[in-house]
Amino acid sequence: MCTDKEKRLHTVTLIPGDGIGPSIAAAAQKVIAAAGVQVEWDVHVAGTSAVDQFKDPLPTQTIDSIAKNKVALKGPLTTPIGTGFRSVNVALRKEFDLFVNLRPAKSMIGVKSRFSDIDLVVFRENTEEFYAGIEHYIDARKSAAETIGVVTRSGSERIVRAAFEFARKYGRKKMTIVHKANIMKYTGGLFLDVGREVAKKYPEIEFNDKIVDNMAMQLVMNPHQFDVIVTTNLFGDILSDLCSGLVGGLGLAPGANIGAEVALFEAVHGSAPDIAGKDIANPCALILAASMMLDHLGEPEAAKKIHEAVATVVRNGKYVTKDLNPENYVGTTAMAEAVISEIRKS
Ligand code: NAD
């Protein structure tokens, strides 16, 4: 018998994406349905597929759909290097002021990695500092260039608060704020000052700060000392990949971009054009992003079921894609089916 909760219908914008995107997005849709969550998918294009169809990498219909539904699941998008349109991912962050980039890095048995039992979460500020696009050559001869990184009190406050609220909600014990305030005394100093102020409101969570270079070393030597990490845009970009590396790379890494109104969930990896259309892409990063999305939508039980089903399939190592087991592997569809079969057993 269905409970009221199971009957809830969520409307979500789906951007299947480029390259391997459509195949892993289809896998994620099937997994969500198997977990008993009803989703009406409002499917729209972005990236190269949108340029082909609408001559626009981010068509108005796609923006309107996300604005209306407030939640989106996005496959990876191809960004041309050097020429062509600017990153649609960056454009989406700007359009919806998605100031939180949340990246969990959790060990899974069955994935080759240097450490086990890692359970880290990185909160990266997603809109300010060196990624705001305030940059230019200082003269026509391109003899020098500058990028201006602006850090604001309000921008710092909202990312640090989001990290603490997450820690409180999920019973996390420790928060580490990462900065370079010893050298960048104003931008780094402001971020650290705000972090210390916000931390006072969460006395139950242990709080410390680390200078980014030391943090990089500490993470590779003893990552178990950390729990939740909050930092500015550039450091967050680098450290979140480092943390993914600690648990075996990007193959199983999900991410979320969250603003006050809208949240967008995606795999961390790109569109992998080299393997597109071959049914060999690992669908699990996007499936785990879908699990994060369900948590956000107030479906924590289904979210947990999906996470556990992926962990079981990866641990068993029998129905996994080539990136996880090069000797003995199955395709994208078969791995997704194995996840679905685990969900049905639970
Ligand atoms: P990539 O992540 O697409 O691929 C890097 C390597 O990892 C490739 O060898 C690829 O085959 C492999 N790989 C990636 N995902 C995989 C999966 N699910 N299963 C198995 N193997 C996988 O990075 P790239 O080649 O640098 O970028 C390709 C395109 O993706 C570029 O246009 C880039 O701009 C874009 N990109 C998009 C996003 C996003 O939309 N969030 C993120 C990163 C890169």
mmCIF file of C-alpha atoms and ligand atoms in Angstrom:
data_model
loop_
_atom_site.group_PDB
_atom_site.id
_atom_site.type_symbol
_atom_site.label_atom_id
_atom_site.label_comp_id
_atom_site.label_asym_id
_atom_site.label_seq_id
_atom_site.Cartn_x
_atom_site.Cartn_y
_atom_site.Cartn_z
ATOM 1 C CA MET A 1 0.000 0.000 0.000
ATOM 2 C CA CYS A 2 1.295 3.472 -0.865
ATOM 3 C CA THR A 3 1.747 6.035 1.897
ATOM 4 C CA ASP A 4 0.873 9.682 1.224
ATOM 5 C CA LYS A 5 4.548 10.455 0.928
ATOM 6 C CA GLU A 6 5.109 7.869 -1.777
ATOM 7 C CA LYS A 7 2.296 9.412 -3.794
ATOM 8 C CA ARG A 8 3.873 12.875 -3.904
ATOM 9 C CA LEU A 9 4.580 13.985 -7.446
ATOM 10 C CA HIS A 10 7.649 16.135 -8.058
ATOM 11 C CA THR A 11 8.161 18.124 -11.227
ATOM 12 C CA VAL A 12 11.834 18.334 -12.142
ATOM 13 C CA THR A 13 13.615 19.851 -15.114
ATOM 14 C CA LEU A 14 15.819 17.283 -16.843
ATOM 15 C CA ILE A 15 18.676 18.372 -19.071
ATOM 16 C CA PRO A 16 19.999 15.094 -20.539
ATOM 17 C CA GLY A 17 23.197 16.848 -21.685
ATOM 18 C CA ASP A 18 25.774 16.062 -24.355
ATOM 19 C CA GLY A 19 27.965 13.022 -25.109
ATOM 20 C CA ILE A 20 27.278 10.288 -22.534
ATOM 21 C CA GLY A 21 24.672 12.578 -20.870
ATOM 22 C CA PRO A 22 21.472 11.137 -22.421
ATOM 23 C CA SER A 23 22.392 7.514 -21.575
ATOM 24 C CA ILE A 24 23.294 8.202 -17.935
ATOM 25 C CA ALA A 25 20.296 10.534 -17.526
ATOM 26 C CA ALA A 26 17.992 7.744 -18.760
ATOM 27 C CA ALA A 27 19.610 5.407 -16.217
ATOM 28 C CA ALA A 28 19.051 7.932 -13.395
ATOM 29 C CA GLN A 29 15.387 8.364 -14.374
ATOM 30 C CA LYS A 30 14.797 4.592 -14.224
ATOM 31 C CA VAL A 31 16.546 4.298 -10.860
ATOM 32 C CA ILE A 32 14.421 7.086 -9.345
ATOM 33 C CA ALA A 33 11.251 5.390 -10.582
ATOM 34 C CA ALA A 34 12.415 2.076 -9.098
ATOM 35 C CA ALA A 35 12.951 3.802 -5.739
ATOM 36 C CA GLY A 36 9.227 4.611 -5.750
ATOM 37 C CA VAL A 37 9.442 8.365 -6.257
ATOM 38 C CA GLN A 38 7.093 9.856 -8.803
ATOM 39 C CA VAL A 39 8.727 12.499 -10.930
ATOM 40 C CA GLU A 40 7.239 14.347 -13.846
ATOM 41 C CA TRP A 41 10.232 15.169 -16.031
ATOM 42 C CA ASP A 42 10.215 18.497 -17.856
ATOM 43 C CA VAL A 43 12.894 17.717 -20.440
ATOM 44 C CA HIS A 44 14.915 20.566 -22.007
ATOM 45 C CA VAL A 45 18.188 20.952 -23.839
ATOM 46 C CA ALA A 46 21.330 22.987 -23.147
ATOM 47 C CA GLY A 47 24.894 22.961 -24.469
ATOM 48 C CA THR A 48 25.803 21.572 -27.885
ATOM 49 C CA SER A 49 22.425 19.859 -28.327
ATOM 50 C CA ALA A 50 20.719 23.222 -27.786
ATOM 51 C CA VAL A 51 23.011 24.981 -30.268
ATOM 52 C CA ASP A 52 22.084 22.347 -32.881
ATOM 53 C CA GLN A 53 18.372 22.785 -32.190
ATOM 54 C CA PHE A 54 17.947 26.453 -31.195
ATOM 55 C CA LYS A 55 21.305 28.083 -32.083
ATOM 56 C CA ASP A 56 21.557 28.972 -28.381
ATOM 57 C CA PRO A 57 23.473 26.948 -25.746
ATOM 58 C CA LEU A 58 21.054 28.028 -23.016
ATOM 59 C CA PRO A 59 17.603 28.522 -24.561
ATOM 60 C CA THR A 60 14.948 30.605 -22.774
ATOM 61 C CA GLN A 61 12.654 27.564 -22.494
ATOM 62 C CA THR A 62 15.310 25.753 -20.454
ATOM 63 C CA ILE A 63 15.839 28.731 -18.134
ATOM 64 C CA ASP A 64 12.064 29.198 -17.724
ATOM 65 C CA SER A 65 11.582 25.525 -16.880
ATOM 66 C CA ILE A 66 14.253 25.594 -14.141
ATOM 67 C CA ALA A 67 12.854 28.870 -12.770
ATOM 68 C CA LYS A 68 9.381 27.289 -12.584
ATOM 69 C CA ASN A 69 10.333 23.863 -11.202
ATOM 70 C CA LYS A 70 13.156 25.063 -8.890
ATOM 71 C CA VAL A 71 14.929 21.707 -9.153
ATOM 72 C CA ALA A 72 16.927 20.299 -12.063
ATOM 73 C CA LEU A 73 18.934 17.186 -12.856
ATOM 74 C CA LYS A 74 21.578 17.879 -15.448
ATOM 75 C CA GLY A 75 23.743 15.589 -17.553
ATOM 76 C CA PRO A 76 27.208 16.887 -18.463
ATOM 77 C CA LEU A 77 27.474 19.571 -21.124
ATOM 78 C CA THR A 78 30.243 19.993 -23.690
ATOM 79 C CA THR A 79 32.004 23.357 -23.594
ATOM 80 C CA PRO A 80 34.106 24.207 -26.648
ATOM 81 C CA ILE A 81 37.702 25.081 -25.663
ATOM 82 C CA GLY A 82 39.090 28.489 -26.658
ATOM 83 C CA THR A 83 36.352 29.446 -29.110
ATOM 84 C CA GLY A 84 32.565 29.151 -29.216
ATOM 85 C CA PHE A 85 30.091 29.739 -26.403
ATOM 86 C CA ARG A 86 31.041 30.315 -22.765
ATOM 87 C CA SER A 87 30.436 27.556 -20.245
ATOM 88 C CA VAL A 88 26.711 26.884 -19.825
ATOM 89 C CA ASN A 89 27.467 25.512 -16.361
ATOM 90 C CA VAL A 90 28.872 28.887 -15.305
ATOM 91 C CA ALA A 91 25.924 30.663 -16.992
ATOM 92 C CA LEU A 92 23.425 28.527 -15.037
ATOM 93 C CA ARG A 93 25.197 29.293 -11.751
ATOM 94 C CA LYS A 94 24.991 33.002 -12.541
ATOM 95 C CA GLU A 95 21.403 32.938 -13.817
ATOM 96 C CA PHE A 96 20.064 31.301 -10.646
ATOM 97 C CA ASP A 97 22.661 32.621 -8.178
ATOM 98 C CA LEU A 98 23.624 29.050 -7.223
ATOM 99 C CA PHE A 99 26.097 30.102 -4.562
ATOM 100 C CA VAL A 100 26.694 26.671 -2.997
ATOM 101 C CA ASN A 101 28.691 23.994 -4.759
ATOM 102 C CA LEU A 102 28.306 20.926 -2.584
ATOM 103 C CA ARG A 103 30.575 17.968 -3.287
ATOM 104 C CA PRO A 104 30.560 14.879 -1.053
ATOM 105 C CA ALA A 105 33.546 12.512 -1.188
ATOM 106 C CA LYS A 106 32.678 9.181 0.402
ATOM 107 C CA SER A 107 34.636 5.933 0.163
ATOM 108 C CA MET A 108 32.981 2.943 -1.457
ATOM 109 C CA ILE A 109 34.301 -0.568 -0.990
ATOM 110 C CA GLY A 110 35.207 -1.931 -4.413
ATOM 111 C CA VAL A 111 36.710 1.308 -5.722
ATOM 112 C CA LYS A 112 40.504 1.386 -5.857
ATOM 113 C CA SER A 113 41.710 4.294 -3.715
ATOM 114 C CA ARG A 114 44.470 5.236 -1.301
ATOM 115 C CA PHE A 115 42.223 5.492 1.737
ATOM 116 C CA SER A 116 39.108 3.811 3.091
ATOM 117 C CA ASP A 117 36.334 5.139 5.314
ATOM 118 C CA ILE A 118 36.521 8.669 4.008
ATOM 119 C CA ASP A 119 33.386 10.744 4.395
ATOM 120 C CA LEU A 120 34.098 14.376 3.515
ATOM 121 C CA VAL A 121 31.849 17.138 2.254
ATOM 122 C CA VAL A 122 33.200 20.231 0.513
ATOM 123 C CA PHE A 123 31.200 23.464 0.393
ATOM 124 C CA ARG A 124 32.664 25.712 -2.278
ATOM 125 C CA GLU A 125 31.509 29.303 -2.756
ATOM 126 C CA ASN A 126 30.283 29.260 -6.327
ATOM 127 C CA THR A 127 29.751 32.853 -7.490
ATOM 128 C CA GLU A 128 32.455 35.239 -6.249
ATOM 129 C CA GLU A 129 36.210 35.801 -6.300
ATOM 130 C CA PHE A 130 38.255 34.731 -9.326
ATOM 131 C CA TYR A 131 35.391 33.061 -11.207
ATOM 132 C CA ALA A 132 33.258 36.191 -11.546
ATOM 133 C CA GLY A 133 34.819 36.916 -14.950
ATOM 134 C CA ILE A 134 36.352 40.302 -14.013
ATOM 135 C CA GLU A 135 39.538 39.890 -16.044
ATOM 136 C CA HIS A 136 41.392 41.514 -18.926
ATOM 137 C CA TYR A 137 44.740 42.155 -20.547
ATOM 138 C CA ILE A 138 46.123 45.463 -19.371
ATOM 139 C CA ASP A 139 47.228 46.554 -22.867
ATOM 140 C CA ALA A 140 46.792 45.705 -26.528
ATOM 141 C CA ARG A 141 50.149 43.877 -26.615
ATOM 142 C CA LYS A 142 48.912 41.499 -23.899
ATOM 143 C CA SER A 143 52.025 42.190 -21.856
ATOM 144 C CA ALA A 144 50.136 41.521 -18.632
ATOM 145 C CA ALA A 145 46.706 40.388 -17.501
ATOM 146 C CA GLU A 146 44.708 40.712 -14.326
ATOM 147 C CA THR A 147 41.824 38.860 -12.721
ATOM 148 C CA ILE A 148 40.030 40.642 -9.917
ATOM 149 C CA GLY A 149 38.634 38.499 -7.118
ATOM 150 C CA VAL A 150 35.915 40.162 -5.092
ATOM 151 C CA VAL A 151 34.863 38.560 -1.811
ATOM 152 C CA THR A 152 31.858 40.073 -0.036
ATOM 153 C CA ARG A 153 30.660 39.813 3.546
ATOM 154 C CA SER A 154 27.190 38.687 2.444
ATOM 155 C CA GLY A 155 28.612 36.151 -0.038
ATOM 156 C CA SER A 156 30.904 34.694 2.622
ATOM 157 C CA GLU A 157 28.177 34.633 5.217
ATOM 158 C CA ARG A 158 25.680 32.711 3.114
ATOM 159 C CA ILE A 159 28.124 29.954 2.075
ATOM 160 C CA VAL A 160 29.482 29.459 5.596
ATOM 161 C CA ARG A 161 25.974 29.443 7.032
ATOM 162 C CA ALA A 162 24.859 26.901 4.398
ATOM 163 C CA ALA A 163 27.767 24.647 5.378
ATOM 164 C CA PHE A 164 26.927 24.888 9.091
ATOM 165 C CA GLU A 165 23.215 24.301 8.463
ATOM 166 C CA PHE A 166 24.138 21.170 6.497
ATOM 167 C CA ALA A 167 26.430 20.024 9.327
ATOM 168 C CA ARG A 168 23.652 20.561 11.857
ATOM 169 C CA LYS A 169 21.009 18.782 9.732
ATOM 170 C CA TYR A 170 23.182 15.728 9.111
ATOM 171 C CA GLY A 171 24.797 15.538 12.562
ATOM 172 C CA ARG A 172 28.279 16.366 11.310
ATOM 173 C CA LYS A 173 30.828 17.046 14.034
ATOM 174 C CA LYS A 174 33.461 19.365 12.614
ATOM 175 C CA MET A 175 33.797 22.328 10.255
ATOM 176 C CA THR A 176 37.087 23.452 8.696
ATOM 177 C CA ILE A 177 37.247 26.818 6.947
ATOM 178 C CA VAL A 178 40.021 26.989 4.343
ATOM 179 C CA HIS A 179 41.614 30.290 3.314
ATOM 180 C CA LYS A 180 44.846 32.122 2.539
ATOM 181 C CA ALA A 181 44.314 35.008 4.932
ATOM 182 C CA ASN A 182 48.016 35.176 5.823
ATOM 183 C CA ILE A 183 48.798 36.466 2.316
ATOM 184 C CA MET A 184 45.460 37.691 0.947
ATOM 185 C CA LYS A 185 44.728 39.684 4.050
ATOM 186 C CA TYR A 186 41.612 41.389 2.727
ATOM 187 C CA THR A 187 39.710 38.799 0.679
ATOM 188 C CA GLY A 188 40.978 35.834 2.702
ATOM 189 C CA GLY A 189 40.809 37.868 5.913
ATOM 190 C CA LEU A 190 37.187 38.837 5.346
ATOM 191 C CA PHE A 191 36.156 35.260 4.562
ATOM 192 C CA LEU A 192 37.882 33.979 7.702
ATOM 193 C CA ASP A 193 36.450 36.725 9.942
ATOM 194 C CA VAL A 194 32.933 36.021 8.709
ATOM 195 C CA GLY A 195 33.502 32.275 9.172
ATOM 196 C CA ARG A 196 34.534 32.790 12.790
ATOM 197 C CA GLU A 197 31.482 34.978 13.461
ATOM 198 C CA VAL A 198 29.051 32.485 11.923
ATOM 199 C CA ALA A 199 30.712 29.570 13.767
ATOM 200 C CA LYS A 200 29.743 31.108 17.145
ATOM 201 C CA LYS A 201 26.101 30.387 16.313
ATOM 202 C CA TYR A 202 26.833 26.651 16.011
ATOM 203 C CA PRO A 203 28.608 25.856 19.300
ATOM 204 C CA GLU A 204 27.864 22.123 19.012
ATOM 205 C CA ILE A 205 30.068 21.863 15.887
ATOM 206 C CA GLU A 206 33.831 21.888 16.369
ATOM 207 C CA PHE A 207 35.372 24.642 14.263
ATOM 208 C CA ASN A 208 38.893 25.230 13.010
ATOM 209 C CA ASP A 209 40.622 26.968 10.120
ATOM 210 C CA LYS A 210 43.455 25.923 7.821
ATOM 211 C CA ILE A 211 45.603 27.780 5.344
ATOM 212 C CA VAL A 212 44.988 26.226 1.927
ATOM 213 C CA ASP A 213 48.521 24.937 1.231
ATOM 214 C CA ASN A 214 48.691 23.187 4.585
ATOM 215 C CA MET A 215 45.147 21.896 3.985
ATOM 216 C CA ALA A 216 46.200 20.266 0.705
ATOM 217 C CA MET A 217 49.024 18.451 2.492
ATOM 218 C CA GLN A 218 46.894 17.454 5.477
ATOM 219 C CA LEU A 219 44.192 16.083 3.172
ATOM 220 C CA VAL A 220 46.581 13.747 1.396
ATOM 221 C CA MET A 221 48.348 12.691 4.608
ATOM 222 C CA ASN A 222 45.468 12.323 7.046
ATOM 223 C CA PRO A 223 42.067 13.040 5.502
ATOM 224 C CA HIS A 224 40.194 11.361 8.357
ATOM 225 C CA GLN A 225 40.760 14.390 10.588
ATOM 226 C CA PHE A 226 38.278 16.404 8.446
ATOM 227 C CA ASP A 227 34.511 16.328 8.154
ATOM 228 C CA VAL A 228 32.876 19.349 6.459
ATOM 229 C CA ILE A 229 35.106 21.825 4.599
ATOM 230 C CA VAL A 230 34.021 25.309 3.539
ATOM 231 C CA THR A 231 36.076 27.557 1.310
ATOM 232 C CA THR A 232 36.165 30.198 -1.408
ATOM 233 C CA ASN A 233 35.629 29.540 -5.107
ATOM 234 C CA LEU A 234 39.109 28.765 -6.491
ATOM 235 C CA PHE A 235 40.319 26.787 -3.476
ATOM 236 C CA GLY A 236 37.011 24.916 -3.435
ATOM 237 C CA ASP A 237 37.344 23.968 -7.084
ATOM 238 C CA ILE A 238 40.780 22.478 -6.454
ATOM 239 C CA LEU A 239 40.146 20.879 -3.063
ATOM 240 C CA SER A 240 36.878 19.245 -4.123
ATOM 241 C CA ASP A 241 38.678 17.444 -6.960
ATOM 242 C CA LEU A 242 41.456 16.517 -4.542
ATOM 243 C CA CYS A 243 38.849 15.010 -2.198
ATOM 244 C CA SER A 244 37.285 13.069 -5.111
ATOM 245 C CA GLY A 245 40.765 11.740 -5.849
ATOM 246 C CA LEU A 246 41.064 10.491 -2.253
ATOM 247 C CA VAL A 247 38.064 8.201 -2.804
ATOM 248 C CA GLY A 248 39.030 6.969 -6.268
ATOM 249 C CA GLY A 249 38.369 9.738 -8.769
ATOM 250 C CA LEU A 250 35.458 11.377 -10.534
ATOM 251 C CA GLY A 251 33.668 8.188 -11.697
ATOM 252 C CA LEU A 252 31.361 8.126 -8.702
ATOM 253 C CA ALA A 253 31.383 11.822 -7.762
ATOM 254 C CA PRO A 254 28.073 13.691 -7.592
ATOM 255 C CA GLY A 255 27.640 17.413 -7.011
ATOM 256 C CA ALA A 256 24.943 19.986 -6.345
ATOM 257 C CA ASN A 257 24.718 23.672 -7.136
ATOM 258 C CA ILE A 258 22.284 25.290 -4.758
ATOM 259 C CA GLY A 259 20.846 28.788 -4.441
ATOM 260 C CA ALA A 260 18.141 30.366 -2.296
ATOM 261 C CA GLU A 261 15.456 29.299 -4.783
ATOM 262 C CA VAL A 262 16.868 26.759 -7.214
ATOM 263 C CA ALA A 263 18.976 23.609 -6.906
ATOM 264 C CA LEU A 264 20.707 21.832 -9.757
ATOM 265 C CA PHE A 265 22.179 18.344 -9.386
ATOM 266 C CA GLU A 266 24.810 16.844 -11.664
ATOM 267 C CA ALA A 267 27.695 14.430 -12.027
ATOM 268 C CA VAL A 268 31.102 16.010 -11.525
ATOM 269 C CA HIS A 269 32.564 14.417 -14.652
ATOM 270 C CA GLY A 270 32.126 15.832 -18.161
ATOM 271 C CA SER A 271 30.384 14.624 -21.319
ATOM 272 C CA ALA A 272 33.163 12.100 -22.150
ATOM 273 C CA PRO A 273 32.877 12.425 -25.958
ATOM 274 C CA ASP A 274 35.519 9.679 -26.331
ATOM 275 C CA ILE A 275 33.105 7.034 -25.036
ATOM 276 C CA ALA A 276 29.743 8.529 -26.053
ATOM 277 C CA GLY A 277 27.262 6.168 -27.719
ATOM 278 C CA LYS A 278 29.157 3.008 -26.706
ATOM 279 C CA ASP A 279 27.121 1.988 -23.641
ATOM 280 C CA ILE A 280 30.262 1.908 -21.490
ATOM 281 C CA ALA A 281 29.887 5.069 -19.352
ATOM 282 C CA ASN A 282 29.492 4.577 -15.623
ATOM 283 C CA PRO A 283 26.012 5.944 -14.798
ATOM 284 C CA CYS A 284 26.588 6.079 -11.020
ATOM 285 C CA ALA A 285 27.839 9.646 -10.543
ATOM 286 C CA LEU A 286 24.585 10.962 -12.000
ATOM 287 C CA ILE A 287 22.574 8.320 -10.119
ATOM 288 C CA LEU A 288 24.218 9.503 -6.867
ATOM 289 C CA ALA A 289 23.436 13.118 -7.866
ATOM 290 C CA ALA A 290 19.828 11.993 -8.312
ATOM 291 C CA SER A 291 19.971 10.539 -4.794
ATOM 292 C CA MET A 292 21.132 13.939 -3.459
ATOM 293 C CA MET A 293 18.271 15.530 -5.386
ATOM 294 C CA LEU A 294 15.718 13.238 -3.744
ATOM 295 C CA ASP A 295 17.074 14.199 -0.333
ATOM 296 C CA HIS A 296 16.605 17.845 -1.311
ATOM 297 C CA LEU A 297 13.035 17.075 -2.446
ATOM 298 C CA GLY A 298 12.202 15.614 0.966
ATOM 299 C CA GLU A 299 12.516 11.958 -0.057
ATOM 300 C CA PRO A 300 15.372 10.858 2.250
ATOM 301 C CA GLU A 301 14.368 7.186 2.365
ATOM 302 C CA ALA A 302 14.435 6.785 -1.414
ATOM 303 C CA ALA A 303 17.692 8.766 -1.496
ATOM 304 C CA LYS A 304 19.273 6.390 1.016
ATOM 305 C CA LYS A 305 18.002 3.309 -0.826
ATOM 306 C CA ILE A 306 19.622 4.510 -4.050
ATOM 307 C CA HIS A 307 22.922 5.324 -2.357
ATOM 308 C CA GLU A 308 23.025 1.930 -0.671
ATOM 309 C CA ALA A 309 22.087 0.102 -3.890
ATOM 310 C CA VAL A 310 24.956 1.794 -5.769
ATOM 311 C CA ALA A 311 27.349 0.954 -2.905
ATOM 312 C CA THR A 312 26.262 -2.712 -3.006
ATOM 313 C CA VAL A 313 26.677 -3.032 -6.778
ATOM 314 C CA VAL A 314 30.115 -1.373 -6.620
ATOM 315 C CA ARG A 315 31.183 -3.525 -3.658
ATOM 316 C CA ASN A 316 30.100 -6.751 -5.419
ATOM 317 C CA GLY A 317 32.101 -5.656 -8.481
ATOM 318 C CA LYS A 318 30.211 -8.015 -10.801
ATOM 319 C CA TYR A 319 27.866 -5.698 -12.681
ATOM 320 C CA VAL A 320 30.072 -2.641 -12.941
ATOM 321 C CA THR A 321 31.374 -0.622 -15.878
ATOM 322 C CA LYS A 322 34.875 -0.832 -17.330
ATOM 323 C CA ASP A 323 36.259 2.129 -15.323
ATOM 324 C CA LEU A 324 35.626 0.139 -12.118
ATOM 325 C CA ASN A 325 36.565 -3.330 -13.342
ATOM 326 C CA PRO A 326 38.581 -3.331 -16.606
ATOM 327 C CA GLU A 327 38.870 -7.145 -16.550
ATOM 328 C CA ASN A 328 35.245 -8.060 -16.266
ATOM 329 C CA TYR A 329 32.652 -5.396 -16.953
ATOM 330 C CA VAL A 330 29.118 -4.682 -18.117
ATOM 331 C CA GLY A 331 27.604 -1.701 -19.954
ATOM 332 C CA THR A 332 25.828 1.436 -18.715
ATOM 333 C CA THR A 333 22.364 -0.087 -19.013
ATOM 334 C CA ALA A 334 23.323 -3.339 -17.273
ATOM 335 C CA MET A 335 24.955 -1.519 -14.354
ATOM 336 C CA ALA A 336 21.849 0.652 -13.938
ATOM 337 C CA GLU A 337 19.698 -2.506 -14.026
ATOM 338 C CA ALA A 338 21.880 -4.034 -11.282
ATOM 339 C CA VAL A 339 21.300 -0.914 -9.133
ATOM 340 C CA ILE A 340 17.548 -1.191 -9.778
ATOM 341 C CA SER A 341 17.571 -4.841 -8.823
ATOM 342 C CA GLU A 342 19.303 -3.984 -5.491
ATOM 343 C CA ILE A 343 16.704 -1.271 -4.838
ATOM 344 C CA ARG A 344 13.918 -3.809 -5.416
ATOM 345 C CA LYS A 345 15.504 -6.176 -2.887
ATOM 346 C CA SER A 346 15.612 -3.475 -0.173
HETATM 347 P P1 NAD B 1 35.369 14.168 -18.919
HETATM 348 O O1 NAD B 1 35.007 14.087 -17.472
HETATM 349 O O2 NAD B 1 34.233 14.227 -19.874
HETATM 350 O O3 NAD B 1 36.266 12.914 -19.316
HETATM 351 C C1 NAD B 1 37.538 12.636 -18.726
HETATM 352 C C2 NAD B 1 37.850 11.124 -18.857
HETATM 353 O O4 NAD B 1 36.993 10.412 -17.960
HETATM 354 C C3 NAD B 1 37.568 10.582 -20.248
HETATM 355 O O5 NAD B 1 38.519 9.594 -20.547
HETATM 356 C C4 NAD B 1 36.194 9.934 -20.126
HETATM 357 O O6 NAD B 1 35.996 8.867 -21.013
HETATM 358 C C5 NAD B 1 36.207 9.483 -18.672
HETATM 359 N N1 NAD B 1 34.841 9.518 -18.091
HETATM 360 C C6 NAD B 1 34.120 10.622 -17.754
HETATM 361 N N2 NAD B 1 32.941 10.278 -17.281
HETATM 362 C C7 NAD B 1 32.901 8.930 -17.287
HETATM 363 C C8 NAD B 1 31.916 7.972 -16.890
HETATM 364 N N3 NAD B 1 30.732 8.333 -16.392
HETATM 365 N N4 NAD B 1 32.200 6.670 -17.048
HETATM 366 C C9 NAD B 1 33.389 6.266 -17.551
HETATM 367 N N5 NAD B 1 34.366 7.125 -17.924
HETATM 368 C C10 NAD B 1 34.119 8.438 -17.796
HETATM 369 O O7 NAD B 1 36.314 15.436 -19.071
HETATM 370 P P2 NAD B 1 36.855 16.142 -20.383
HETATM 371 O O8 NAD B 1 37.163 15.121 -21.444
HETATM 372 O O9 NAD B 1 37.887 17.068 -19.929
HETATM 373 O O10 NAD B 1 35.630 17.009 -20.898
HETATM 374 C C11 NAD B 1 34.721 16.651 -21.936
HETATM 375 C C12 NAD B 1 33.687 17.748 -22.068
HETATM 376 O O11 NAD B 1 32.889 17.808 -20.866
HETATM 377 C C13 NAD B 1 34.286 19.147 -22.241
HETATM 378 O O12 NAD B 1 33.534 19.833 -23.201
HETATM 379 C C14 NAD B 1 34.118 19.788 -20.876
HETATM 380 O O13 NAD B 1 34.015 21.180 -20.952
HETATM 381 C C15 NAD B 1 32.835 19.148 -20.410
HETATM 382 N N6 NAD B 1 32.649 19.136 -18.932
HETATM 383 C C16 NAD B 1 31.390 19.348 -18.479
HETATM 384 C C17 NAD B 1 31.125 19.275 -17.120
HETATM 385 C C18 NAD B 1 29.699 19.520 -16.649
HETATM 386 O O14 NAD B 1 28.811 19.631 -17.473
HETATM 387 N N7 NAD B 1 29.471 19.600 -15.368
HETATM 388 C C19 NAD B 1 32.137 18.968 -16.225
HETATM 389 C C20 NAD B 1 33.429 18.713 -16.727
HETATM 390 C C21 NAD B 1 33.672 18.790 -18.094
#
